[in-house]
Tab-separated table of C-alpha atoms in Angstrom:
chain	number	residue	atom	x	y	z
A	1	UNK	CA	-40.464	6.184	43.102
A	2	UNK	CA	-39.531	2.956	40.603
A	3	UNK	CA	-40.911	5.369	37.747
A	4	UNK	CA	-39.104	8.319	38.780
A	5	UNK	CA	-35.932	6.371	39.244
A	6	UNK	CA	-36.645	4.619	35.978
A	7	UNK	CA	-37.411	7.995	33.785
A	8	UNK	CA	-33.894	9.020	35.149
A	9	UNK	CA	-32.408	6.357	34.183
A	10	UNK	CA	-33.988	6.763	30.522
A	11	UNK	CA	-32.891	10.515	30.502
A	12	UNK	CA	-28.989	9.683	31.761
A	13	UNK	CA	-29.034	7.209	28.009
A	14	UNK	CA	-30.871	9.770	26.241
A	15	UNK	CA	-28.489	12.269	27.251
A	16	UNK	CA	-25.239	10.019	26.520
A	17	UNK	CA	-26.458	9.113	23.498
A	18	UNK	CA	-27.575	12.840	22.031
A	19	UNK	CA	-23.415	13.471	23.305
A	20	UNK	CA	-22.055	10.338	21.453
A	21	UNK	CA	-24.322	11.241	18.285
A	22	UNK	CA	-23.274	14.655	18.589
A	23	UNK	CA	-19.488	13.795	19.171
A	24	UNK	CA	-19.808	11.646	16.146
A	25	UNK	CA	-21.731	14.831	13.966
A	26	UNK	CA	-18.807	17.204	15.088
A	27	UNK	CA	-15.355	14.485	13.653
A	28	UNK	CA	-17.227	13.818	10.622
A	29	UNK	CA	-17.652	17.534	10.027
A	30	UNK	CA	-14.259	18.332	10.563
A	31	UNK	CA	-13.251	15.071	8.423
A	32	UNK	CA	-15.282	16.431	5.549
A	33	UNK	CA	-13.109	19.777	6.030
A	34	UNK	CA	-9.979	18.043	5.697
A	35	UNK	CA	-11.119	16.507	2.736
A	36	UNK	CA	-12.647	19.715	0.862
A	37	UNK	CA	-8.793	21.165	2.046
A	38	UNK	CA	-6.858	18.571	0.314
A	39	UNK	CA	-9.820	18.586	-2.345
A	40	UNK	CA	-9.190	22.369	-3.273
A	41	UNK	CA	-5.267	21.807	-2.811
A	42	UNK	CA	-5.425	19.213	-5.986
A	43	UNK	CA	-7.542	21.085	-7.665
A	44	UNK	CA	-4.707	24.118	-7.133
A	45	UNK	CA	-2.052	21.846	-7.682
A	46	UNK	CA	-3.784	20.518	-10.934
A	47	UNK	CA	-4.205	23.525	-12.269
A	48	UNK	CA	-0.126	24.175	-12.167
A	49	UNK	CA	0.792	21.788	-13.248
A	50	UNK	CA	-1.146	21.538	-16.398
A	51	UNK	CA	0.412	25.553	-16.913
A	52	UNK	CA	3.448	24.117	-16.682
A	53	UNK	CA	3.063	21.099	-18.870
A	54	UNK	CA	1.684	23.557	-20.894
A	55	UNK	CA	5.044	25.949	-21.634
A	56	UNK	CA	7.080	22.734	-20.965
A	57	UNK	CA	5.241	21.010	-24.478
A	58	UNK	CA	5.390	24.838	-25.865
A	59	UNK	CA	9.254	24.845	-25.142
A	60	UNK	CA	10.046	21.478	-26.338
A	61	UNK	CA	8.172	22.551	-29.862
A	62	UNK	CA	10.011	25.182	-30.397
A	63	UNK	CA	13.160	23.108	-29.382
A	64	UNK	CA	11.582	20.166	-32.045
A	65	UNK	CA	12.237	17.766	-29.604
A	66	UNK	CA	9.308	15.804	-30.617
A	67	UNK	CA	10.369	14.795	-34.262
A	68	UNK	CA	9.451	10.823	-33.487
A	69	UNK	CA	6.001	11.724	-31.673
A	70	UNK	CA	2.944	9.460	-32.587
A	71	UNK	CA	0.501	12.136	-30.827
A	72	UNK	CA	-1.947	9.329	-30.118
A	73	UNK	CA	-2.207	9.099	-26.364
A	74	UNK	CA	-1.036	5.707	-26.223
A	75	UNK	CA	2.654	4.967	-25.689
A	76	UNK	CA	2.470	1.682	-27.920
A	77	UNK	CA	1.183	3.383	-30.830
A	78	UNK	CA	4.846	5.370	-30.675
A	79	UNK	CA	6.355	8.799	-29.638
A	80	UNK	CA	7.838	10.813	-27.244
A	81	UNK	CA	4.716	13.199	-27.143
A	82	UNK	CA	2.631	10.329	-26.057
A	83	UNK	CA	4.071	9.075	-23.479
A	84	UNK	CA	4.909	13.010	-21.983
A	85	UNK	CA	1.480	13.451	-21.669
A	86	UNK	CA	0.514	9.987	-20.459
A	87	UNK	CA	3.116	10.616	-17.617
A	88	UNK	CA	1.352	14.152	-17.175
A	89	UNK	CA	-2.380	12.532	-16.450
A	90	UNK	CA	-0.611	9.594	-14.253
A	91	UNK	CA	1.054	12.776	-12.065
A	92	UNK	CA	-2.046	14.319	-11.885
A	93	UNK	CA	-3.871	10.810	-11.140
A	94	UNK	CA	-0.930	10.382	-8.413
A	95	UNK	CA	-1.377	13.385	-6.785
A	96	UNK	CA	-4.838	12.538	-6.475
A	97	UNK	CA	-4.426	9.461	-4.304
A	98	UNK	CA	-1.659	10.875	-2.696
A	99	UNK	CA	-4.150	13.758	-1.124
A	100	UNK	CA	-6.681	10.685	-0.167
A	101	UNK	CA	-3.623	8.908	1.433
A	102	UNK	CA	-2.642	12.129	3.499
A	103	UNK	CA	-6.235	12.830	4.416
A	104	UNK	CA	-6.758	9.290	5.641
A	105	UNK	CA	-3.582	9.489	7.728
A	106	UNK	CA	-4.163	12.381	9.439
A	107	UNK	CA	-7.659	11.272	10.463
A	108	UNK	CA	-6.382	8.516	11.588
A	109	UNK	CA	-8.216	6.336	9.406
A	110	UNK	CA	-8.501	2.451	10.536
A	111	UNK	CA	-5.625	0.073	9.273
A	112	UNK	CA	-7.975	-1.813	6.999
A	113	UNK	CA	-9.802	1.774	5.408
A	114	UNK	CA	-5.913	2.390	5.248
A	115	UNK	CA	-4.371	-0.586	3.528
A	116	UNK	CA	-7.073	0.066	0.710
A	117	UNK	CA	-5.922	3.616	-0.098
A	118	UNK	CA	-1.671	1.805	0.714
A	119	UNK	CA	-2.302	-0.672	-2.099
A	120	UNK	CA	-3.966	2.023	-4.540
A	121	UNK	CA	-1.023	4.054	-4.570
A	122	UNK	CA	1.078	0.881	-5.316
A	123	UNK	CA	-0.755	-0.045	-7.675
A	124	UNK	CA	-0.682	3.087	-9.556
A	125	UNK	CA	2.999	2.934	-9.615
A	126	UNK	CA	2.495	-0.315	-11.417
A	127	UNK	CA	0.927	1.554	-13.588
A	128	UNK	CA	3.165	4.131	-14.485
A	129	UNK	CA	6.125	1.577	-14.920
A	130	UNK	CA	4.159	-0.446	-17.640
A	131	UNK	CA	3.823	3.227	-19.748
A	132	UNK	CA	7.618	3.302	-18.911
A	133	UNK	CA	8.264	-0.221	-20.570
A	134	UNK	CA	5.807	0.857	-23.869
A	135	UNK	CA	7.813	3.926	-24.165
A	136	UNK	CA	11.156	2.470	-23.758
A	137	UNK	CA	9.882	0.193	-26.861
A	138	UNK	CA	8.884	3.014	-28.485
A	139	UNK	CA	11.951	5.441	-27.286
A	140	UNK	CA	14.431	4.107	-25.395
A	141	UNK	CA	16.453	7.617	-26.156
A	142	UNK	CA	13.796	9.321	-24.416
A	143	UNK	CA	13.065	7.975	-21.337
A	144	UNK	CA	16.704	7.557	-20.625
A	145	UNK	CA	17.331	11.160	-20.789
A	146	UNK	CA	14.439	12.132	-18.574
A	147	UNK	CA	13.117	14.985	-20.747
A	148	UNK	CA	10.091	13.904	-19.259
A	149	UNK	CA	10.882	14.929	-15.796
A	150	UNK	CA	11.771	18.473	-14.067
A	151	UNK	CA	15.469	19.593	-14.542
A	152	UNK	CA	15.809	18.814	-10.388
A	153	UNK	CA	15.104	15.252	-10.607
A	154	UNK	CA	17.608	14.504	-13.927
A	155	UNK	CA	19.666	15.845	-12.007
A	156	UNK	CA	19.452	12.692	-9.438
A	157	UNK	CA	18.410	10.326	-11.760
A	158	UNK	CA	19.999	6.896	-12.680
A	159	UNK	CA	18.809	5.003	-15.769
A	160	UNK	CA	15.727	6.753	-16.586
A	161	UNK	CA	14.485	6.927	-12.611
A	162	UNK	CA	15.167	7.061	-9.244
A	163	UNK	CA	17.594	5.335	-7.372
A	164	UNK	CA	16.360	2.611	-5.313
A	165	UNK	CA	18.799	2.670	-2.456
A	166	UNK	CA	18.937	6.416	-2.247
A	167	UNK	CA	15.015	6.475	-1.472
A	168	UNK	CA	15.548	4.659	0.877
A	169	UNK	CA	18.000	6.288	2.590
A	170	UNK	CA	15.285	9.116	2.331
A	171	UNK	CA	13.088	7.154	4.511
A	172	UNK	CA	15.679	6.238	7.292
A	173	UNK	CA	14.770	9.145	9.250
A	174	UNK	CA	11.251	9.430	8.562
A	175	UNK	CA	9.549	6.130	9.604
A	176	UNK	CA	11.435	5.521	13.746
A	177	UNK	CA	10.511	4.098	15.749
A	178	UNK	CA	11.225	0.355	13.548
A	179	UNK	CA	11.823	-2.283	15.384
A	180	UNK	CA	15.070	-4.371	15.233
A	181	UNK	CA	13.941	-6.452	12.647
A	182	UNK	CA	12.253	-3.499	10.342
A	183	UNK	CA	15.483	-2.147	10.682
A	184	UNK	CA	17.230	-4.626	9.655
A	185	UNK	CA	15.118	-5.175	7.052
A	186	UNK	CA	15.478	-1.613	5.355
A	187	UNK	CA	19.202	-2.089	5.857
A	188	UNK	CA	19.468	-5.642	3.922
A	189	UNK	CA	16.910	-3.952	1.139
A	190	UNK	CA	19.409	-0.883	1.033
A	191	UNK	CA	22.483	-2.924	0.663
A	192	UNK	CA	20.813	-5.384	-1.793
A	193	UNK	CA	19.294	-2.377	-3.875
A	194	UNK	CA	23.015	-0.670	-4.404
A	195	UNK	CA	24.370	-3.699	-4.664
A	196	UNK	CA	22.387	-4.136	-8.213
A	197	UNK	CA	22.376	-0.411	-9.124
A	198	UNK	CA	25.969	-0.980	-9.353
A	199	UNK	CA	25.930	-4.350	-11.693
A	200	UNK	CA	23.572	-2.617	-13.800
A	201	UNK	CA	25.594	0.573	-13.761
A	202	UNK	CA	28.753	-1.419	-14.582
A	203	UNK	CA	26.938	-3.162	-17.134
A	204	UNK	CA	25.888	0.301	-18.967
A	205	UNK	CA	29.387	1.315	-19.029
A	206	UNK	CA	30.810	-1.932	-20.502
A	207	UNK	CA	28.024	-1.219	-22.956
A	208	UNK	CA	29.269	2.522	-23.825
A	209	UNK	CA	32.574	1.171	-24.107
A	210	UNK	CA	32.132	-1.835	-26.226
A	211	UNK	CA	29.793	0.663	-28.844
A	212	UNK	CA	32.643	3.215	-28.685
A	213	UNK	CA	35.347	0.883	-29.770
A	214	UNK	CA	32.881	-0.689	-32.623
A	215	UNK	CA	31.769	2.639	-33.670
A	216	UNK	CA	35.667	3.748	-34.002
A	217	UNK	CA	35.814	0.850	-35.857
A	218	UNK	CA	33.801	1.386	-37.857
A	219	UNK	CA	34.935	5.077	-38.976
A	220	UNK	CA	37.829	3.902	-40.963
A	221	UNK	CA	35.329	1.596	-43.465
A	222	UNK	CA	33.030	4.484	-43.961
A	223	UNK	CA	31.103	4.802	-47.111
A	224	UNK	CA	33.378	7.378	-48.400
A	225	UNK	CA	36.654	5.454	-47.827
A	226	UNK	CA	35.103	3.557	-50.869
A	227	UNK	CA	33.385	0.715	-52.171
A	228	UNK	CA	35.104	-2.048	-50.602
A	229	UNK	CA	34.891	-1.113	-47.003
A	230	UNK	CA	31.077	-0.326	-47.115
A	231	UNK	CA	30.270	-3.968	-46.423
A	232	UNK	CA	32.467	-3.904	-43.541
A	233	UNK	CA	30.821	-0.721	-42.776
A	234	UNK	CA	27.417	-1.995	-42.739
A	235	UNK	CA	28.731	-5.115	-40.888
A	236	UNK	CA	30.060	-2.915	-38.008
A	237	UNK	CA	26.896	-0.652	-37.718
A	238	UNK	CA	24.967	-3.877	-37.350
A	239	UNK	CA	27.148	-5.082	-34.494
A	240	UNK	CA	26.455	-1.621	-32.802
A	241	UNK	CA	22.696	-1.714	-33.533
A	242	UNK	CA	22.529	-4.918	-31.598
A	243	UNK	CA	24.459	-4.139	-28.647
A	244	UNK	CA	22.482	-0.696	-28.816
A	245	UNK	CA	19.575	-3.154	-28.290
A	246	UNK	CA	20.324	-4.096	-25.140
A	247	UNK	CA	19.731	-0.522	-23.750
A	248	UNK	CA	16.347	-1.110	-23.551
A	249	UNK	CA	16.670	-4.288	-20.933
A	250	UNK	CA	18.916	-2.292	-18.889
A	251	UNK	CA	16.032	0.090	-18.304
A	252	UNK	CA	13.593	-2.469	-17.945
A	253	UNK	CA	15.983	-3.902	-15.000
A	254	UNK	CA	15.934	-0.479	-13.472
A	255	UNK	CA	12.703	-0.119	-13.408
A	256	UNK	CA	11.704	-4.075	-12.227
A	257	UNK	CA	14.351	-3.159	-9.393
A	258	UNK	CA	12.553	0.294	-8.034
A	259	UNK	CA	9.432	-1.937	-8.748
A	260	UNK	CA	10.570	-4.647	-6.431
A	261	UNK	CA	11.916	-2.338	-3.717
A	262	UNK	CA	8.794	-0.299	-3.090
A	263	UNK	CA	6.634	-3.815	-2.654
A	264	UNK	CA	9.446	-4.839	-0.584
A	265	UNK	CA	9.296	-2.009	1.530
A	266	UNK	CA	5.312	-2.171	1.919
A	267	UNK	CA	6.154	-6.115	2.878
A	268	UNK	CA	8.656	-4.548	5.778
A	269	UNK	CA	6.829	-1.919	7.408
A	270	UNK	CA	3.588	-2.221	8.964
A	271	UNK	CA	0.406	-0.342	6.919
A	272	UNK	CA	0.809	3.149	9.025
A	273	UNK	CA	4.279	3.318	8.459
A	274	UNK	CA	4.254	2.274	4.910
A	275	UNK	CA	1.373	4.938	4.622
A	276	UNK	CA	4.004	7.374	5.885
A	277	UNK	CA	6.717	6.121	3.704
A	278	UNK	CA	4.744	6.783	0.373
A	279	UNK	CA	3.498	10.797	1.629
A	280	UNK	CA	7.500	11.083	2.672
A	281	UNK	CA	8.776	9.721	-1.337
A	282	UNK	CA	5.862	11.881	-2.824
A	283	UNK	CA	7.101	14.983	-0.750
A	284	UNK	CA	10.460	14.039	-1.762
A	285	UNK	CA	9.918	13.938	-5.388
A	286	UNK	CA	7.050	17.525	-5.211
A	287	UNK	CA	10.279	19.285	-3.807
A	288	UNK	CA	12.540	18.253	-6.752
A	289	UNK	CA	9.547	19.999	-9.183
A	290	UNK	CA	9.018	22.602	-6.876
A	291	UNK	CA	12.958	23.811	-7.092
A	292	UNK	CA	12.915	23.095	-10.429
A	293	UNK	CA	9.910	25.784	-11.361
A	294	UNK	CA	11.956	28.238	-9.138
A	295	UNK	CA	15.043	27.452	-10.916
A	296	UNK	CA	13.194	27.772	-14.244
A	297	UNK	CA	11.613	31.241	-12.663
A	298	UNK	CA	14.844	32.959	-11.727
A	299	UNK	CA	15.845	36.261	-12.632
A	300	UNK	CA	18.199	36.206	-15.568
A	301	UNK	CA	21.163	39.177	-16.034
């Protein structure tokens, strides 16, 4: 009887374990399917985007927007070219960890697994705004008209990038429930994000202003108004050139402040939600392309 009861016993853990083992066989499998889905979705998405990088570098030749390009691959070494298709491989690269992100979320990955593939993406936006600095040495011009980016997102965008606060307002309704104290924390970095969007906004205008009135200036002591005035000419062009200088800090600040806000935010929210937040600001910004290639596709009369 002690045997019988005992070989029971032995076949009621057998049993339990062959269903936990084969439990465990059944979410990995459909794990690895989630992954070869958003796998074969970047691969897709890879693939168009190169196309369109493709007739967007065809168009822009033909348009000889690239007169200053370097051609090297490396934004210090000079050149709009460069640094359109460094941003090209870092979109690509993004869209990459963005997929391992959403996969992770949706498997409800563990918070520590999670905070890895969190701090990746951040990190890779540190990334992208050192090519941004390089290439504002190299062409301030450039960056700040966002030739770089679909027509959508120029449309929205505020010193060669996104606005801050306006990302954030993005989030609002994306990443309840917060608690009072999230909340208020999102609210202060809102306020404190517009709050320098409009110094430095204010301090681009004085800047247009200030090289309008030296540049008019300037106009009546051109070289052709004879020989006298050309050294007050010269004089006035080099007070423009070095208040033209300053362009490039202002773009520097805007970047340092979208820098500071996204670390800010991860600070704020917990790892889950900050998870969230980064899928919800990639969406965001794959919508502004994606109505940009149908905008770009529309039939013409």
């Amino acid at each position: 009887t002690i045997m019988w009861l005992y070989f029971l016993r032995m076949s009621g853990d057998y049993d339990l374990q062959t269903a936990r083992r084969l439990a465990q066989n059944r979410e990995a499998a459909r794990k690895s399917r989630i992954r070869k889905k958003a796998y074969l979705a970047q691969l897709e998405n890879s693939r168009s985007k190169l196309t369109h990088l493709e007739q967007e570098l065809q168009r822009a030749r033909q348009q000889g927007i690239f007169i200053a390009g370097g051609g090297s691959g490396d934004c210090s070494s000079g050149g709009a070219l460069a640094f359109d298709l460094e941003y090209a491989r870092w979109l690509d690269d993004h869209q990459r960890h963005i997929n391992n992100l959403r996969v992770a979320v949706i498997a409800d990955m563990g918070d520590d697994e999670l905070r890895i593939l969190v701090e990746s993406v951040l990190l890779h936006y540190d990334e992208f705004f050192r090519l941004k600095n390089l290439a504002t040495k190299s062409d301030v011009f450039h960056v700040l008209s966002g030739m770089w980016m679909s027509p959508a997102e120029r449309f929205f965008m505020w010193l060669g990038g996104f606005r801050s606060s306006e990302i954030l307002k993005v989030l609002a309704s994306h990443l309840e429930p917060l608690t009072d104290q999230q909340l208020m924390g999102i609210c202060n970095l809102q306020q404190s994000s517009q709050q320098a969007e409009d110094a430095l906004s204010q301090g681009m205008e004085a800047l247009q202003q200030a090289l309008s009135e030296t540049l008019a200036a300037a106009a009546g002591a051109g070289p052709l108004a004879g020989a006298g005035n050309v050294t007050n000419y010269m004089g006035q062009m080099a007070i423009a050139m070095g208040k033209l200088s300053t362009l490039e800090n202002f773009l520097r600040q805007g970047d340092l402040l979208r820098q500071q806000t996204l670390q800010q935010m991860h600070r704020i929210l917990t790892t889950r939600q900050a998870a969230r937040a980064l899928l919800v600001i990639s969406d965001y910004f794959s919508r502004l392309r994606a109505l940009s290639s149908l905008w770009l596709a529309r039939p013409r009369d």
